Coordinates of N, CA and C in Angstrom, one line a residue:
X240 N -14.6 -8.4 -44.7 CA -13.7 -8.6 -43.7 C -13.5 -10.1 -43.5
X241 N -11.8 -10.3 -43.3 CA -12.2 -12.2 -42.7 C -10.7 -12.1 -42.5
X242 N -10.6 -13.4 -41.7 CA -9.3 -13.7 -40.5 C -8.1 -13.3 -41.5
X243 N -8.2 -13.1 -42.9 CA -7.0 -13.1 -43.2 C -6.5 -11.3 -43.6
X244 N -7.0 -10.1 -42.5 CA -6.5 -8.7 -43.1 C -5.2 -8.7 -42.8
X245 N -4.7 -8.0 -43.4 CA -3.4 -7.8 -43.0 C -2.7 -7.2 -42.2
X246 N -3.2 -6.4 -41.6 CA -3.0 -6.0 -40.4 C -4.3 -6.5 -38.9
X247 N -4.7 -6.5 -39.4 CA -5.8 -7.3 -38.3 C -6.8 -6.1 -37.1
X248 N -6.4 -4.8 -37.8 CA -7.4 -3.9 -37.2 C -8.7 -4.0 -37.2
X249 N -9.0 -4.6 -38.5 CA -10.4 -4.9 -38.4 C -10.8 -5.5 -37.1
X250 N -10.4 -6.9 -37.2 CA -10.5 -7.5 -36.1 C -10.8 -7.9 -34.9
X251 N -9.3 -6.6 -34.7 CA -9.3 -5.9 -33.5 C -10.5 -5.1 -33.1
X252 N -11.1 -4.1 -34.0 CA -12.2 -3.5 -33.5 C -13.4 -4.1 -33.4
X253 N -13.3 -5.2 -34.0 CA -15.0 -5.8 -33.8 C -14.5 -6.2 -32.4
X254 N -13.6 -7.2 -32.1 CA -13.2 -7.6 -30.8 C -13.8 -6.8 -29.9
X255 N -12.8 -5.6 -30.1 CA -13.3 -4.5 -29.0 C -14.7 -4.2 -29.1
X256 N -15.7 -4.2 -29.7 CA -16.2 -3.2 -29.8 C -17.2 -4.9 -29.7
X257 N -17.1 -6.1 -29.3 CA -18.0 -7.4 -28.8 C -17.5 -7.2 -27.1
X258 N -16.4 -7.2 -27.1 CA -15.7 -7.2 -25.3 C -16.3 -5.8 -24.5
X259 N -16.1 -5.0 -25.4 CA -17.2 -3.9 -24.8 C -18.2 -3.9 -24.7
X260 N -19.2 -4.3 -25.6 CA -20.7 -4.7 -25.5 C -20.8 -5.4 -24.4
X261 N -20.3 -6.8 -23.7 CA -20.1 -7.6 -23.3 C -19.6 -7.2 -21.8
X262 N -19.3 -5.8 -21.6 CA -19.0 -5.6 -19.9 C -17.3 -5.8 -20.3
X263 N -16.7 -6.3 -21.4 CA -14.9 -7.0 -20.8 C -14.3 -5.7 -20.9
X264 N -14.5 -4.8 -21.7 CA -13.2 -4.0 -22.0 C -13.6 -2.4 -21.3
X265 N -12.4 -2.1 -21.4 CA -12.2 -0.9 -20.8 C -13.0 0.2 -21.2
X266 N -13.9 0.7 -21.5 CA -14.2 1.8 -22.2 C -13.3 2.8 -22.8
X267 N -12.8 3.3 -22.3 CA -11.0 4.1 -22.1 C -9.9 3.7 -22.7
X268 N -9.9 2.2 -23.4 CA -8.9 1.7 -23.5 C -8.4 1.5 -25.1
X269 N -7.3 2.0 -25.1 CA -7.2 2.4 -26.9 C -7.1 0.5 -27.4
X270 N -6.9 0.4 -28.8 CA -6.5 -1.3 -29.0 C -5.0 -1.8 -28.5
X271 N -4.1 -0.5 -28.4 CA -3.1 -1.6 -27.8 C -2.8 -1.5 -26.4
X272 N -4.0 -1.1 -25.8 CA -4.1 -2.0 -24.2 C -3.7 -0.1 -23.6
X273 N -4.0 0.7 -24.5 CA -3.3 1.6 -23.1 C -4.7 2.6 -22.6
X274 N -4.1 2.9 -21.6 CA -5.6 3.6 -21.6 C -5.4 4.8 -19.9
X275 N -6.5 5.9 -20.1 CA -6.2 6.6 -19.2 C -7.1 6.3 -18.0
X276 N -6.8 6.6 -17.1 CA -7.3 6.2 -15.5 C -7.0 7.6 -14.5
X277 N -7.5 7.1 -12.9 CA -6.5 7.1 -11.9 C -6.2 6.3 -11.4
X278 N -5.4 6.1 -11.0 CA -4.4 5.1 -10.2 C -4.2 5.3 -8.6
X279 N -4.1 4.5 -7.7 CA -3.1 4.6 -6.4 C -2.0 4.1 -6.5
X280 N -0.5 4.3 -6.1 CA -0.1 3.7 -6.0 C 0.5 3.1 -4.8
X281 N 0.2 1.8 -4.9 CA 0.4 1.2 -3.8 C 1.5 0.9 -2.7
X282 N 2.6 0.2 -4.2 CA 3.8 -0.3 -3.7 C 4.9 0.7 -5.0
X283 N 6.0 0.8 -4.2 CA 6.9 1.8 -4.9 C 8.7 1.6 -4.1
X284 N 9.3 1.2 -5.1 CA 10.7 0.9 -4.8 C 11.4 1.7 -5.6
X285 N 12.8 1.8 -5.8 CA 13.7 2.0 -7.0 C 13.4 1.7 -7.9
X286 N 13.3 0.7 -8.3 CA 13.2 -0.3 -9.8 C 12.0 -0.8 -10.2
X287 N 10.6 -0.6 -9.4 CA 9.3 -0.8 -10.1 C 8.0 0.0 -8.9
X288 N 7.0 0.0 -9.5 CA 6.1 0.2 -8.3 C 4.6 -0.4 -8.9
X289 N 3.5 -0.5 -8.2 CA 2.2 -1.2 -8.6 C 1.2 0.1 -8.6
X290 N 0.9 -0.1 -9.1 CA -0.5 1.0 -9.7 C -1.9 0.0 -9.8
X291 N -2.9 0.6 -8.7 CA -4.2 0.3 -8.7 C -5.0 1.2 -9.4
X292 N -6.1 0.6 -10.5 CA -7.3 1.3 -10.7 C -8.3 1.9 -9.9
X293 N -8.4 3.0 -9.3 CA -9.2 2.9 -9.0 C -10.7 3.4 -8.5
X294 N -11.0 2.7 -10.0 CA -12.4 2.1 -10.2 C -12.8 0.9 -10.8
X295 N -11.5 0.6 -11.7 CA -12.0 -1.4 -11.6 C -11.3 -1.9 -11.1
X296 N -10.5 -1.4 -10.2 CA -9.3 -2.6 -9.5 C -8.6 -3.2 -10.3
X297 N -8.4 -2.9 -11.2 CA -7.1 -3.9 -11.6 C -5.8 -3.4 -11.5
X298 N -5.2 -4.2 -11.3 CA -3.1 -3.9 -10.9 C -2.6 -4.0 -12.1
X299 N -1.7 -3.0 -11.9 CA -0.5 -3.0 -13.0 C 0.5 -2.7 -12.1
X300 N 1.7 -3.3 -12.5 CA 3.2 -3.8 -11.9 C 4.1 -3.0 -12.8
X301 N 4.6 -2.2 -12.6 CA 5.2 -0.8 -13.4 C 6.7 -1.7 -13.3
X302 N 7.3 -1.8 -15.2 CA 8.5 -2.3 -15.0 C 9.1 -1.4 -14.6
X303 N 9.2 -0.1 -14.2 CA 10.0 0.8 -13.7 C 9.6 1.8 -13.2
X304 N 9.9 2.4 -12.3 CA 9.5 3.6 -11.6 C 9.9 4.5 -12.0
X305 N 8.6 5.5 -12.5 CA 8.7 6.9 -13.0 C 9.1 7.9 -12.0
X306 N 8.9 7.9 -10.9 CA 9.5 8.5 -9.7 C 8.2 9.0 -9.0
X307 N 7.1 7.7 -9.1 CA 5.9 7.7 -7.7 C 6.3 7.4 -6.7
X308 N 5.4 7.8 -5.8 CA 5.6 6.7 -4.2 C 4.3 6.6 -3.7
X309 N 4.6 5.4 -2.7 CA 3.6 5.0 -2.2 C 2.6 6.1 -1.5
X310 N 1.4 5.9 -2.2 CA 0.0 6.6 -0.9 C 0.0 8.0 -2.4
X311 N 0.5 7.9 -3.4 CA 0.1 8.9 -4.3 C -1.4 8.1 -5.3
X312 N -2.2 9.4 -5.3 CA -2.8 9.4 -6.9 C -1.9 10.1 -7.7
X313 N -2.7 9.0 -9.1 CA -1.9 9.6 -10.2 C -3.2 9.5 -11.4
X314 N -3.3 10.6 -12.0 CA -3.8 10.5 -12.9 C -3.3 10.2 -14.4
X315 N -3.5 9.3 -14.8 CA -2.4 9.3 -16.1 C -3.0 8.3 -17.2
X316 N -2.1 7.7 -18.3 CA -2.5 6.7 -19.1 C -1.2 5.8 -18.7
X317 N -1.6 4.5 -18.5 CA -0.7 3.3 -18.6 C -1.1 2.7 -20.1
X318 N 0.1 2.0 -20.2 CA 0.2 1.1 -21.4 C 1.2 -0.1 -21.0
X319 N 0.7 -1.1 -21.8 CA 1.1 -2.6 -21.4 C 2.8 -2.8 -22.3
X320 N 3.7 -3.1 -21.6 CA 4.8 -3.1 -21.8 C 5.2 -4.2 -23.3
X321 N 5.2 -4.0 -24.4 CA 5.5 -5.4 -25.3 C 7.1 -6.1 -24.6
X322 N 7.1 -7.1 -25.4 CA 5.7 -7.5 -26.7 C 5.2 -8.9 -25.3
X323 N 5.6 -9.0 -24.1 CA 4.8 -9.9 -23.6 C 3.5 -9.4 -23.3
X324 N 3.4 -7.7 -23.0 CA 2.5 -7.2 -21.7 C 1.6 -8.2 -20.8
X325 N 2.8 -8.1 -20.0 CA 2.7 -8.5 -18.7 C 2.9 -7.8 -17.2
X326 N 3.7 -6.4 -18.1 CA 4.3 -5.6 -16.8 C 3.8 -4.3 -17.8
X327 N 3.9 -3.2 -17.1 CA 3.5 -2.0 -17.9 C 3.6 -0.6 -17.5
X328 N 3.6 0.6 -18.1 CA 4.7 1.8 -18.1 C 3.9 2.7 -17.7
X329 N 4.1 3.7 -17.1 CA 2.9 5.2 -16.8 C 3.5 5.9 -17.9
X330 N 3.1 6.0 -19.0 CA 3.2 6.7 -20.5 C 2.7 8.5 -20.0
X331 N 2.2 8.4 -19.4 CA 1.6 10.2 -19.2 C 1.0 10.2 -17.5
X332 N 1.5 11.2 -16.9 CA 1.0 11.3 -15.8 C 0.5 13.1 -16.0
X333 N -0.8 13.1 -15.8 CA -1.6 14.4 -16.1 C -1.7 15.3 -14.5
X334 N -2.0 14.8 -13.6 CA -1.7 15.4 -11.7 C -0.9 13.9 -11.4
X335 N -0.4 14.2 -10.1 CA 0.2 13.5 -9.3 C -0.1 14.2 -7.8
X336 N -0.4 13.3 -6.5 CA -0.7 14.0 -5.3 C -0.7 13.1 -4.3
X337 N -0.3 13.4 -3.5 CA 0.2 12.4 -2.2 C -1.5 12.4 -1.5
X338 N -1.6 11.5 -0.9 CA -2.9 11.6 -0.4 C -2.3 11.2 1.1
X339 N -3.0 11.9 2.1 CA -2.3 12.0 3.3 C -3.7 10.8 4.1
X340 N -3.2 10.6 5.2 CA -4.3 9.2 6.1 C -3.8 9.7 7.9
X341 N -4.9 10.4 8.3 CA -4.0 10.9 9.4 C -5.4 11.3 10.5
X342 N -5.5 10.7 12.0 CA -6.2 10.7 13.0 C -6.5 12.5 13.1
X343 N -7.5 12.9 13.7 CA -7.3 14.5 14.0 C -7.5 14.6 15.2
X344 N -7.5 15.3 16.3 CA -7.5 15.4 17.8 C -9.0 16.4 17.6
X345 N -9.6 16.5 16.5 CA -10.7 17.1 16.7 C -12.1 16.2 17.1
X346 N -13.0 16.9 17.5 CA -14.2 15.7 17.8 C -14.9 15.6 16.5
X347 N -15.4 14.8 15.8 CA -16.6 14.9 15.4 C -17.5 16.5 15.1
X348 N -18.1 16.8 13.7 CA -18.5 18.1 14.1 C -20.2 17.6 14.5
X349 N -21.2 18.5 14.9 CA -22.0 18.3 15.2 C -23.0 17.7 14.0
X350 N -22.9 17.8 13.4 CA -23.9 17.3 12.1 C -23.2 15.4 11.7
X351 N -22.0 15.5 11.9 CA -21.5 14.0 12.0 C -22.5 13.8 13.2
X352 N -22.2 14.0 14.4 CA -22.7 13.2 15.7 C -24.4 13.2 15.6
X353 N -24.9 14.1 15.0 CA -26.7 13.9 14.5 C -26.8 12.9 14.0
X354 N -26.0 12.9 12.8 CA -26.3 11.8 11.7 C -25.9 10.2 12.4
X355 N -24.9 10.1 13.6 CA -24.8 8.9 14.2 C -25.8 8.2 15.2
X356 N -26.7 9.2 15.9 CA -27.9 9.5 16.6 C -28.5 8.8 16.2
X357 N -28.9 9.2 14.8 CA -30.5 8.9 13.9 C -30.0 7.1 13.5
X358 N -29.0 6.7 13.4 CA -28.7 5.2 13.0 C -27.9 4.2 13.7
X359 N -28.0 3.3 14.0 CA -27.9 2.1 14.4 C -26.4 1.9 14.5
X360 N -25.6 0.7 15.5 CA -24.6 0.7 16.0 C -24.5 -0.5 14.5
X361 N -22.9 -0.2 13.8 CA -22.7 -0.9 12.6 C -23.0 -0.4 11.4
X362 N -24.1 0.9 11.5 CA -24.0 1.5 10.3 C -23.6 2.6 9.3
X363 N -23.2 2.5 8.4 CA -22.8 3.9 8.1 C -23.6 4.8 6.8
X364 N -23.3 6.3 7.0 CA -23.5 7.0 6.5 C -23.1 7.8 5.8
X365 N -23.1 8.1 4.2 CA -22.0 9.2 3.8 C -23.0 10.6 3.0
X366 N -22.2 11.3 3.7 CA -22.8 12.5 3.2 C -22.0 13.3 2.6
X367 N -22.1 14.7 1.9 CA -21.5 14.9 1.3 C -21.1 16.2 1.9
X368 N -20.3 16.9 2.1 CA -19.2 18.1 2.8 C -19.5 19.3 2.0
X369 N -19.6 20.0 3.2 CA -19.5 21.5 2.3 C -18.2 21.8 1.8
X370 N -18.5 22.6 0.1 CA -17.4 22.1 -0.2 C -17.2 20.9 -1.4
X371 N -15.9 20.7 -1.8 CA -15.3 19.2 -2.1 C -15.6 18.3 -1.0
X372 N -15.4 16.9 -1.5 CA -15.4 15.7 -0.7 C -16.5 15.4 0.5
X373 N -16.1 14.6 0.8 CA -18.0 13.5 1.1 C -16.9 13.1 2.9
X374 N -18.2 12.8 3.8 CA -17.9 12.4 5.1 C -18.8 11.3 5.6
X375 N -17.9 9.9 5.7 CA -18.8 9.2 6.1 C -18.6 9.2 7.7
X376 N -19.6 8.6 8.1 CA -19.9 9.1 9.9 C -20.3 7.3 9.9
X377 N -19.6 6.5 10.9 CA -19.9 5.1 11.2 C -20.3 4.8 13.0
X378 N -21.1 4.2 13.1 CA -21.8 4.1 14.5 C -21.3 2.4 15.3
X379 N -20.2 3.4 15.9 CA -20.0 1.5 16.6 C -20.4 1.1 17.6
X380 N -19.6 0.3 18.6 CA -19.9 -0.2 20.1 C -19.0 1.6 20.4
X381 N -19.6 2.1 21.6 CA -18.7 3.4 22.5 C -17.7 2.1 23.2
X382 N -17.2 1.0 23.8 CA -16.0 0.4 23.5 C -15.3 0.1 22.8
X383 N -15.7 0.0 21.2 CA -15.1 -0.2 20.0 C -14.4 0.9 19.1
X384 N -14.6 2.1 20.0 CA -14.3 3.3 19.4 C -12.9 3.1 18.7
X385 N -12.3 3.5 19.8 CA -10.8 2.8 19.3 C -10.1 2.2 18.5
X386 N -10.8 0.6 18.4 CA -10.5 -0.3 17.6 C -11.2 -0.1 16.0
X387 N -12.0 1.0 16.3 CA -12.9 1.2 14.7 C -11.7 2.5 14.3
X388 N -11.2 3.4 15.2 CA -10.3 4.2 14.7 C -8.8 3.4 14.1
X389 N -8.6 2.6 14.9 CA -7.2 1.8 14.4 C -7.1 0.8 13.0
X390 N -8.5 0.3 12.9 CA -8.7 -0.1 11.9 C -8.6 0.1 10.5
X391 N -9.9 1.9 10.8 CA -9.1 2.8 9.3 C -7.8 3.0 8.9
X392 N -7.3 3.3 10.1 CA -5.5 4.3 10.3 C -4.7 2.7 9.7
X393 N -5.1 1.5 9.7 CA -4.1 -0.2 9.7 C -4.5 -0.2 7.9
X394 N -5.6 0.4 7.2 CA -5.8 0.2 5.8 C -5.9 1.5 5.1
X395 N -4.9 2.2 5.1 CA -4.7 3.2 4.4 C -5.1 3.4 2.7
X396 N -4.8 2.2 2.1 CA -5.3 1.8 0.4 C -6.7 2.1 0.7
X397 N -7.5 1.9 1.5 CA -8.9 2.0 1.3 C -9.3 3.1 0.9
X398 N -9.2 3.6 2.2 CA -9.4 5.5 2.2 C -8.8 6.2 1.2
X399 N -7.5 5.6 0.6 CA -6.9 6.2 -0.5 C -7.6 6.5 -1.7
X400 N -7.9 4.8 -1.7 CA -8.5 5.1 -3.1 C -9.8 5.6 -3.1
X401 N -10.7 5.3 -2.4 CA -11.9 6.7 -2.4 C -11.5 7.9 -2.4
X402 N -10.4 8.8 -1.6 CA -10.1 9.7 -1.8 C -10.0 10.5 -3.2
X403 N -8.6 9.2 -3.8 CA -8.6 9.2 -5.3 C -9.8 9.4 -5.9
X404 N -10.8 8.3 -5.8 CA -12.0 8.6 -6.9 C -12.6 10.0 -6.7
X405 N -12.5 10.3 -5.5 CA -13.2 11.7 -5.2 C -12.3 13.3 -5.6
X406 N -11.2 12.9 -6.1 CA -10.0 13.9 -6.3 C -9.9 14.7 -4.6
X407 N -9.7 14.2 -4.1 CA -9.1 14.9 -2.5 C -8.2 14.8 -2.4
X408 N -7.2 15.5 -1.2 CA -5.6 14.7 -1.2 C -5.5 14.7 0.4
X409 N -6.9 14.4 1.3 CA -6.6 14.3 2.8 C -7.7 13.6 2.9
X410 N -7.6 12.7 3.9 CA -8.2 11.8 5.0 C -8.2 11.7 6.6
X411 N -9.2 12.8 6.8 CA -9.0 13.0 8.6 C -10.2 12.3 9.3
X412 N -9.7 11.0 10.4 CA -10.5 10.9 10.6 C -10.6 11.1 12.2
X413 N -12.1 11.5 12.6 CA -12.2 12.5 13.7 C -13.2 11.1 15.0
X414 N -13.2 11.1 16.2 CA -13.7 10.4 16.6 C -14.4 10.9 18.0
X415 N -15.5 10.2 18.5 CA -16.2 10.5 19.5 C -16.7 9.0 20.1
X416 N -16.7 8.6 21.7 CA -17.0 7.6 22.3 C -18.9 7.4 20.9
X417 N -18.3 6.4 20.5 CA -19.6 5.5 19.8 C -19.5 6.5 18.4
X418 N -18.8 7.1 18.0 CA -18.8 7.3 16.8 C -17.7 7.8 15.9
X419 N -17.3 6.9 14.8 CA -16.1 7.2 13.6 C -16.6 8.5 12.6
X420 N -16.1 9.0 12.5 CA -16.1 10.5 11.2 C -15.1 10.5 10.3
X421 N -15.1 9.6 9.0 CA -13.8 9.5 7.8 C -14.3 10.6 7.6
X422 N -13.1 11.9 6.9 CA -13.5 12.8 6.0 C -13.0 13.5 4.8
X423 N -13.6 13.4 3.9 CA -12.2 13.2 2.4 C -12.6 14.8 2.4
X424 N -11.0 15.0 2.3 CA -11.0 16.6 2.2 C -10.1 17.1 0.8
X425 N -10.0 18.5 0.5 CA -9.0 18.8 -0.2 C -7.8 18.9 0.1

């Protein structure tokens, strides 16, 4: 093998296969940059939208919109748009699912407000839900209640994309004087 194959696959795979040893490359990621994930998507117009990884965070700027919208997972493969790739395409979308971010008028169940009991104001806890999806229970000031519920409800990408990694498609969060209840549901 040496710099001069003619197509340069060789190359290319030792590349990959040093970038991968190395922590750089995708695991998932074919040689011409495409690779399958999930995604959030973030931002979503007519004419493009942005797609978050997420589990390594990185952005992709979709030169065009396949017809997502914002606050969806998507499961799919992107691939990098030539010949600059700099912008890049949702080549396959496998599920698509709106993931909802929404307060509940319910309290806390009792096993959330145990688990707030046993721990410290500032800490949190995640357990896991009968069922799909996981519930974290966070212990604040009982005057910060509020301000810890408004907080969640002000960063919706957060919750999203945990949801995403966990395949849910709800986020209810439940509250009680001195304690927050996120709960990723189906």
């Amino acid at each position: 093998m040496t710099d001069r194959d003619s197509d340069g696959s060789e190359l290319d795979a030792v590349r990959d296969a040093l970038a991968s040893a190395a922590g750089d490359a995708d695991a998932g990621a074919a040689a011409d940059g495409e690779y399958d994930g999930t995604f959030l998507v973030t931002h979503a117009d007519d004419d493009s939208a942005v797609l978050r990884d997420v589990d390594s965070g990185q952005v992709h700027t979709l030169s065009s919109n396949p017809g997502v919208a914002e606050g969806e997972a998507v499961e799919g493969v992107v691939a990098p748009d030539p010949p600059m790739n700099v912008s890049w395409q949702l080549v396959e979308a496998h599920e698509r699912r709106q993931i909802a971010v929404e307060e509940s008028e319910e309290p806390p169940t009792r096993h959330s407000l145990d688990l707030a009991d046993d721990q410290a104001v500032g800490e949190l806890t995640r357990t896991e839900r009968a069922g799909t999806g996981e519930i974290h229970v966070i212990s604040v000031p009982e005057d910060d209640t509020r301000r810890a519920v408004a907080d969640v409800l002000d960063d919706p990408d957060t919750s999203r994309t945990h949801a995403a990694r966990l395949g849910v498609n709800r986020v209810e969060i439940r509250s009680a004087p001195g304690v927050v209840a996120v709960r990723y549901m189906p």
